[in-house]
């Protein structure tokens, strides 16, 4: 694309009347050696011009604290002020863990100027005003203070230049000292931190106090007091820096001291005083604060302010980088390797609809660069409009990956990144006064977050909602949840901007009408994708212009033995060996078992030289997987990894899956046999993608699924082209032809009762949140959902009004709502109210069909809750939706039951599963007494969870219960999430107060399921158990240790850790630590606000 689209907007030069009166100094002569940049290694003998810095005033942290402290002390807020400063000290100490390099990271600025040091500016002032050379010390103080203030008032147009290795600041001539009779009184502006850095602490206090006093003084009496205070301050200054030999005698009278000082100092120039002051500064011990870092923050803040003004204006001037500071462009280059944007990205970002804050849906093929556009929009909202942002992603793994990726930007640009996935997330989120938050959430957590913001009347704080994989709105209960979330945002906040993106959208018109959005699409891929199908040994290229949909391409050229032909009738080995090990390859298989079989079969017929490719790294990967399994490793992986081959499906643990993904990304593994879930998960592209069969499990492939799978072919920046090959049997040939030529599937609403329980939950929350409190209002809301848009297409037997009435009646029958529902022809304005049980249900995100069952089990537990162990609580926290898929092994069931203590065995009796029932099932005897199978299965799964919490090892537990380790892992994740839901459910019902503390601790244990000492490290997004153990053993035992870590040291210390992963891990730890510090500060400021209000009430005599 054309570079001008990315060009940084340049400021206009200053007017000619402000240019310097003397010619610029030559680099080799007039410039101080300290003010010149060192020559680079590749540029010997030449001096690089110093980077331009921009002057930014009045918002420094110290200036803000001083200003606040002074106001607070005037009001008598003493204890709280000390408390605030203690917290600020903690935050300042944390900020020192940002060991910014001294390398200047700001580029693309205006022009380079020569300028003089602060001392040289004083000399200029003396030359320009020789008649002032003999001013007394008092006047000198006013001179310095006044001109610093006047300099402040012009600072928004200026630049501050500084070298990386010098404390001497070079100031532009237009900020040179000029005597002005108004300067001395112009003290209502805050002094910039960079100016204060040049002054001694006594001078700093003096100048600051003068500003405070002059702004409050009125009349001659006030002026006399200020003069008296200034004279006493000048005594302190002279005691440190006066060149007069007698100035240090303390036993002289005040009057004679003044006269003597005035007479003896008249001949001393301001230059000499400042020389002495600066000498004192050099000798004094000052805090080690990186000036480079301060200046970077100053420049960034100024550019953010400019960008904010640009965004808010009606013009289409997009500023330095699409309304963002140029540092964002640098960070994209540094963290992502992105030099320029694609043309479509530029076009999309400059759409008139986006400038007008209209909602937007945009669609491009997979790997087209959709996410980058969304991230730039997110940064605009956070930095320029100063609003919070919600980003909704489909899976926990993708949420964690995005938290990792954006934490680095948050650290550099000053916003918070908060994870809402699994059991993580705070409801409602902390209200930040300074920094804004980016909430990255799964669909379910995003819905709960929106509910909490509406309930606390903070939905307007949400400036932007970004939805990735928008097509999921048409997929089952998760789609219904996504539809509810978006409908509530549209109804509750007119100022919240919604942006949705997807690679597979068809009926965009319905979605546009629902979201009130504009649509943008391009058929763009950075890497060309060539589609093929294979029938027997012939490969055909997909061609939409051909009569049959595809044309002949080539015959496979691979010699098959009879044994190989029998083992590999689909010629997978031939297709694979054409690309590996030089390039990567993915094979999508219908089932998990098929993945393992294909991986094993391919390795059986690969040549021995495949083992030699990156052999040592493969052995390291096997060792790492053994460490994850406490000495155990899957026999299939042990056999295939030496060849660079592995499988990838839900049967792996989280640690195993992450290790395999990292090894594939680094090229250690060149072939993955995987299920369709990888296509919608983390980004793992390949040179060639092979579809083992046109099926997912036993169902024929859908066009959306097919597009997602083949979209993984072709890696931008690595491959020149990508290939997809679909293996087809003769019997499926006509179905595949229809698949290739058919359009994408439409997205339909899943709120209908026959599809999910989504509508009942939506209606319940509408009443609970007071979005709609009458039958008429509820119907009006439903008309604005996707279901309302598609009602003529989807509703056959009943209309929408009748469905709403029936579902409201069901909720009243279940005791979740109270009110009167009128018939069709009656105009009902009867108010609906939510019951305590209903409120607990929607706030806990509990399925409406399970809420009464959960309530009864919790209430029954109060009659005799067994607290000898966590077994009883685990039973209550076992999710209902996994129970139906459980098939207990009765011998294992009986063995585990017999290993329980007598108190733990009582839990089984209490829930309704006697020992005799389990024994009879294990021995195969007939059962006369009926026992609820759901309860039996739930107790069995609670045994699995109990074993997990005791052993904290998924491998041993999966072997003990004869389950796949992936199933055990998913059970643990589901239980942690459901335990969090039950906790929120109990918080709304006072009768269950006893569960609150118990479930809080249980949720934490289920979330991490590791030894206690590893939990702080596991809080960091993307750090799983194996990595946490490595970090802990290497000495990184706390969050602070990890946040202060040097990424280069981590790479050398921690095995199998890339430099990129190390940097992301440290950034994520810093972000988490920042969040905790910010939360602490918010609590303190709330305390201050409360105490201030109390003080005011006491002052006015209100008790």
mmCIF file with all atom_site columns, N, CA and C in Angstrom, residues 387-412:
data_model
loop_
_atom_site.group_PDB
_atom_site.id
_atom_site.type_symbol
_atom_site.label_atom_id
_atom_site.label_alt_id
_atom_site.label_comp_id
_atom_site.label_asym_id
_atom_site.label_entity_id
_atom_site.label_seq_id
_atom_site.pdbx_PDB_ins_code
_atom_site.Cartn_x
_atom_site.Cartn_y
_atom_site.Cartn_z
_atom_site.occupancy
_atom_site.B_iso_or_equiv
_atom_site.pdbx_formal_charge
_atom_site.auth_seq_id
_atom_site.auth_comp_id
_atom_site.auth_asym_id
_atom_site.auth_atom_id
_atom_site.pdbx_PDB_model_num
ATOM 1  N N  . UNK A 1 387 ? -12.238 5.515   26.762 1.00 0.00 ? 387 UNK A N  1
ATOM 2  C CA . UNK A 1 387 ? -13.346 4.640   27.125 1.00 0.00 ? 387 UNK A CA 1
ATOM 3  C C  . UNK A 1 387 ? -12.845 3.209   27.271 1.00 0.00 ? 387 UNK A C  1
ATOM 4  N N  . UNK A 1 388 ? -13.551 2.424   28.082 1.00 0.00 ? 388 UNK A N  1
ATOM 5  C CA . UNK A 1 388 ? -13.222 1.008   28.212 1.00 0.00 ? 388 UNK A CA 1
ATOM 6  C C  . UNK A 1 388 ? -13.679 0.250   26.970 1.00 0.00 ? 388 UNK A C  1
ATOM 7  N N  . UNK A 1 389 ? -13.080 -0.932  26.762 1.00 0.00 ? 389 UNK A N  1
ATOM 8  C CA . UNK A 1 389 ? -13.381 -1.743  25.575 1.00 0.00 ? 389 UNK A CA 1
ATOM 9  C C  . UNK A 1 389 ? -13.598 -3.193  25.990 1.00 0.00 ? 389 UNK A C  1
ATOM 10 N N  . UNK A 1 390 ? -14.567 -3.840  25.359 1.00 0.00 ? 390 UNK A N  1
ATOM 11 C CA . UNK A 1 390 ? -14.814 -5.269  25.553 1.00 0.00 ? 390 UNK A CA 1
ATOM 12 C C  . UNK A 1 390 ? -14.525 -5.992  24.246 1.00 0.00 ? 390 UNK A C  1
ATOM 13 N N  . UNK A 1 391 ? -13.660 -7.004  24.315 1.00 0.00 ? 391 UNK A N  1
ATOM 14 C CA . UNK A 1 391 ? -13.359 -7.831  23.144 1.00 0.00 ? 391 UNK A CA 1
ATOM 15 C C  . UNK A 1 391 ? -13.839 -9.255  23.439 1.00 0.00 ? 391 UNK A C  1
ATOM 16 N N  . UNK A 1 392 ? -14.769 -9.744  22.626 1.00 0.00 ? 392 UNK A N  1
ATOM 17 C CA . UNK A 1 392 ? -15.367 -11.067 22.843 1.00 0.00 ? 392 UNK A CA 1
ATOM 18 C C  . UNK A 1 392 ? -14.761 -12.064 21.863 1.00 0.00 ? 392 UNK A C  1
ATOM 19 N N  . UNK A 1 393 ? -14.191 -13.147 22.412 1.00 0.00 ? 393 UNK A N  1
ATOM 20 C CA . UNK A 1 393 ? -13.553 -14.191 21.611 1.00 0.00 ? 393 UNK A CA 1
ATOM 21 C C  . UNK A 1 393 ? -14.211 -15.536 21.931 1.00 0.00 ? 393 UNK A C  1
ATOM 22 N N  . UNK A 1 394 ? -14.144 -16.505 21.027 1.00 0.00 ? 394 UNK A N  1
ATOM 23 C CA . UNK A 1 394 ? -14.936 -17.726 21.209 1.00 0.00 ? 394 UNK A CA 1
ATOM 24 C C  . UNK A 1 394 ? -14.412 -18.716 22.253 1.00 0.00 ? 394 UNK A C  1
ATOM 25 N N  . UNK A 1 395 ? -13.081 -18.804 22.458 1.00 0.00 ? 395 UNK A N  1
ATOM 26 C CA . UNK A 1 395 ? -12.546 -19.866 23.304 1.00 0.00 ? 395 UNK A CA 1
ATOM 27 C C  . UNK A 1 395 ? -11.552 -19.326 24.344 1.00 0.00 ? 395 UNK A C  1
ATOM 28 N N  . UNK A 1 396 ? -11.432 -20.070 25.446 1.00 0.00 ? 396 UNK A N  1
ATOM 29 C CA . UNK A 1 396 ? -10.537 -19.669 26.535 1.00 0.00 ? 396 UNK A CA 1
ATOM 30 C C  . UNK A 1 396 ? -9.100  -19.546 26.037 1.00 0.00 ? 396 UNK A C  1
ATOM 31 N N  . UNK A 1 397 ? -8.648  -20.512 25.227 1.00 0.00 ? 397 UNK A N  1
ATOM 32 C CA . UNK A 1 397 ? -7.267  -20.493 24.746 1.00 0.00 ? 397 UNK A CA 1
ATOM 33 C C  . UNK A 1 397 ? -6.983  -19.240 23.928 1.00 0.00 ? 397 UNK A C  1
ATOM 34 N N  . UNK A 1 398 ? -7.959  -18.797 23.125 1.00 0.00 ? 398 UNK A N  1
ATOM 35 C CA . UNK A 1 398 ? -7.759  -17.607 22.303 1.00 0.00 ? 398 UNK A CA 1
ATOM 36 C C  . UNK A 1 398 ? -7.768  -16.358 23.181 1.00 0.00 ? 398 UNK A C  1
ATOM 37 N N  . UNK A 1 399 ? -8.600  -16.352 24.226 1.00 0.00 ? 399 UNK A N  1
ATOM 38 C CA . UNK A 1 399 ? -8.601  -15.232 25.177 1.00 0.00 ? 399 UNK A CA 1
ATOM 39 C C  . UNK A 1 399 ? -7.227  -15.093 25.820 1.00 0.00 ? 399 UNK A C  1
ATOM 40 N N  . UNK A 1 400 ? -6.676  -16.204 26.282 1.00 0.00 ? 400 UNK A N  1
ATOM 41 C CA . UNK A 1 400 ? -5.362  -16.154 26.949 1.00 0.00 ? 400 UNK A CA 1
ATOM 42 C C  . UNK A 1 400 ? -4.268  -15.718 25.973 1.00 0.00 ? 400 UNK A C  1
ATOM 43 N N  . UNK A 1 401 ? -4.350  -16.198 24.737 1.00 0.00 ? 401 UNK A N  1
ATOM 44 C CA . UNK A 1 401 ? -3.375  -15.799 23.720 1.00 0.00 ? 401 UNK A CA 1
ATOM 45 C C  . UNK A 1 401 ? -3.451  -14.295 23.459 1.00 0.00 ? 401 UNK A C  1
ATOM 46 N N  . UNK A 1 402 ? -4.672  -13.759 23.404 1.00 0.00 ? 402 UNK A N  1
ATOM 47 C CA . UNK A 1 402 ? -4.834  -12.326 23.141 1.00 0.00 ? 402 UNK A CA 1
ATOM 48 C C  . UNK A 1 402 ? -4.407  -11.484 24.341 1.00 0.00 ? 402 UNK A C  1
ATOM 49 N N  . UNK A 1 403 ? -4.654  -11.967 25.543 1.00 0.00 ? 403 UNK A N  1
ATOM 50 C CA . UNK A 1 403 ? -4.181  -11.256 26.745 1.00 0.00 ? 403 UNK A CA 1
ATOM 51 C C  . UNK A 1 403 ? -2.666  -11.164 26.722 1.00 0.00 ? 403 UNK A C  1
ATOM 52 N N  . UNK A 1 404 ? -2.013  -12.262 26.365 1.00 0.00 ? 404 UNK A N  1
ATOM 53 C CA . UNK A 1 404 ? -0.546  -12.268 26.217 1.00 0.00 ? 404 UNK A CA 1
ATOM 54 C C  . UNK A 1 404 ? -0.112  -11.225 25.202 1.00 0.00 ? 404 UNK A C  1
ATOM 55 N N  . UNK A 1 405 ? -0.761  -11.246 24.045 1.00 0.00 ? 405 UNK A N  1
ATOM 56 C CA . UNK A 1 405 ? -0.318  -10.391 22.951 1.00 0.00 ? 405 UNK A CA 1
ATOM 57 C C  . UNK A 1 405 ? -0.524  -8.914  23.200 1.00 0.00 ? 405 UNK A C  1
ATOM 58 N N  . UNK A 1 406 ? -1.594  -8.535  23.930 1.00 0.00 ? 406 UNK A N  1
ATOM 59 C CA . UNK A 1 406 ? -1.903  -7.122  24.111 1.00 0.00 ? 406 UNK A CA 1
ATOM 60 C C  . UNK A 1 406 ? -1.395  -6.541  25.430 1.00 0.00 ? 406 UNK A C  1
ATOM 61 N N  . UNK A 1 407 ? -0.919  -7.396  26.332 1.00 0.00 ? 407 UNK A N  1
ATOM 62 C CA . UNK A 1 407 ? -0.366  -6.884  27.595 1.00 0.00 ? 407 UNK A CA 1
ATOM 63 C C  . UNK A 1 407 ? 0.854   -6.007  27.342 1.00 0.00 ? 407 UNK A C  1
ATOM 64 N N  . UNK A 1 408 ? 1.662   -6.379  26.356 1.00 0.00 ? 408 UNK A N  1
ATOM 65 C CA . UNK A 1 408 ? 2.843   -5.574  26.030 1.00 0.00 ? 408 UNK A CA 1
ATOM 66 C C  . UNK A 1 408 ? 2.435   -4.171  25.599 1.00 0.00 ? 408 UNK A C  1
ATOM 67 N N  . UNK A 1 409 ? 1.367   -4.066  24.804 1.00 0.00 ? 409 UNK A N  1
ATOM 68 C CA . UNK A 1 409 ? 0.877   -2.759  24.391 1.00 0.00 ? 409 UNK A CA 1
ATOM 69 C C  . UNK A 1 409 ? 0.332   -1.985  25.588 1.00 0.00 ? 409 UNK A C  1
ATOM 70 N N  . UNK A 1 410 ? -0.352  -2.696  26.491 1.00 0.00 ? 410 UNK A N  1
ATOM 71 C CA . UNK A 1 410 ? -0.901  -2.031  27.669 1.00 0.00 ? 410 UNK A CA 1
ATOM 72 C C  . UNK A 1 410 ? 0.167   -1.437  28.553 1.00 0.00 ? 410 UNK A C  1
ATOM 73 N N  . UNK A 1 411 ? 1.276   -2.177  28.728 1.00 0.00 ? 411 UNK A N  1
ATOM 74 C CA . UNK A 1 411 ? 2.391   -1.679  29.544 1.00 0.00 ? 411 UNK A CA 1
ATOM 75 C C  . UNK A 1 411 ? 2.990   -0.430  28.911 1.00 0.00 ? 411 UNK A C  1
ATOM 76 N N  . UNK A 1 412 ? 3.168   -0.444  27.611 1.00 0.00 ? 412 UNK A N  1
ATOM 77 C CA . UNK A 1 412 ? 3.819   0.674   26.921 1.00 0.00 ? 412 UNK A CA 1
ATOM 78 C C  . UNK A 1 412 ? 2.906   1.893   26.787 1.00 0.00 ? 412 UNK A C  1
#
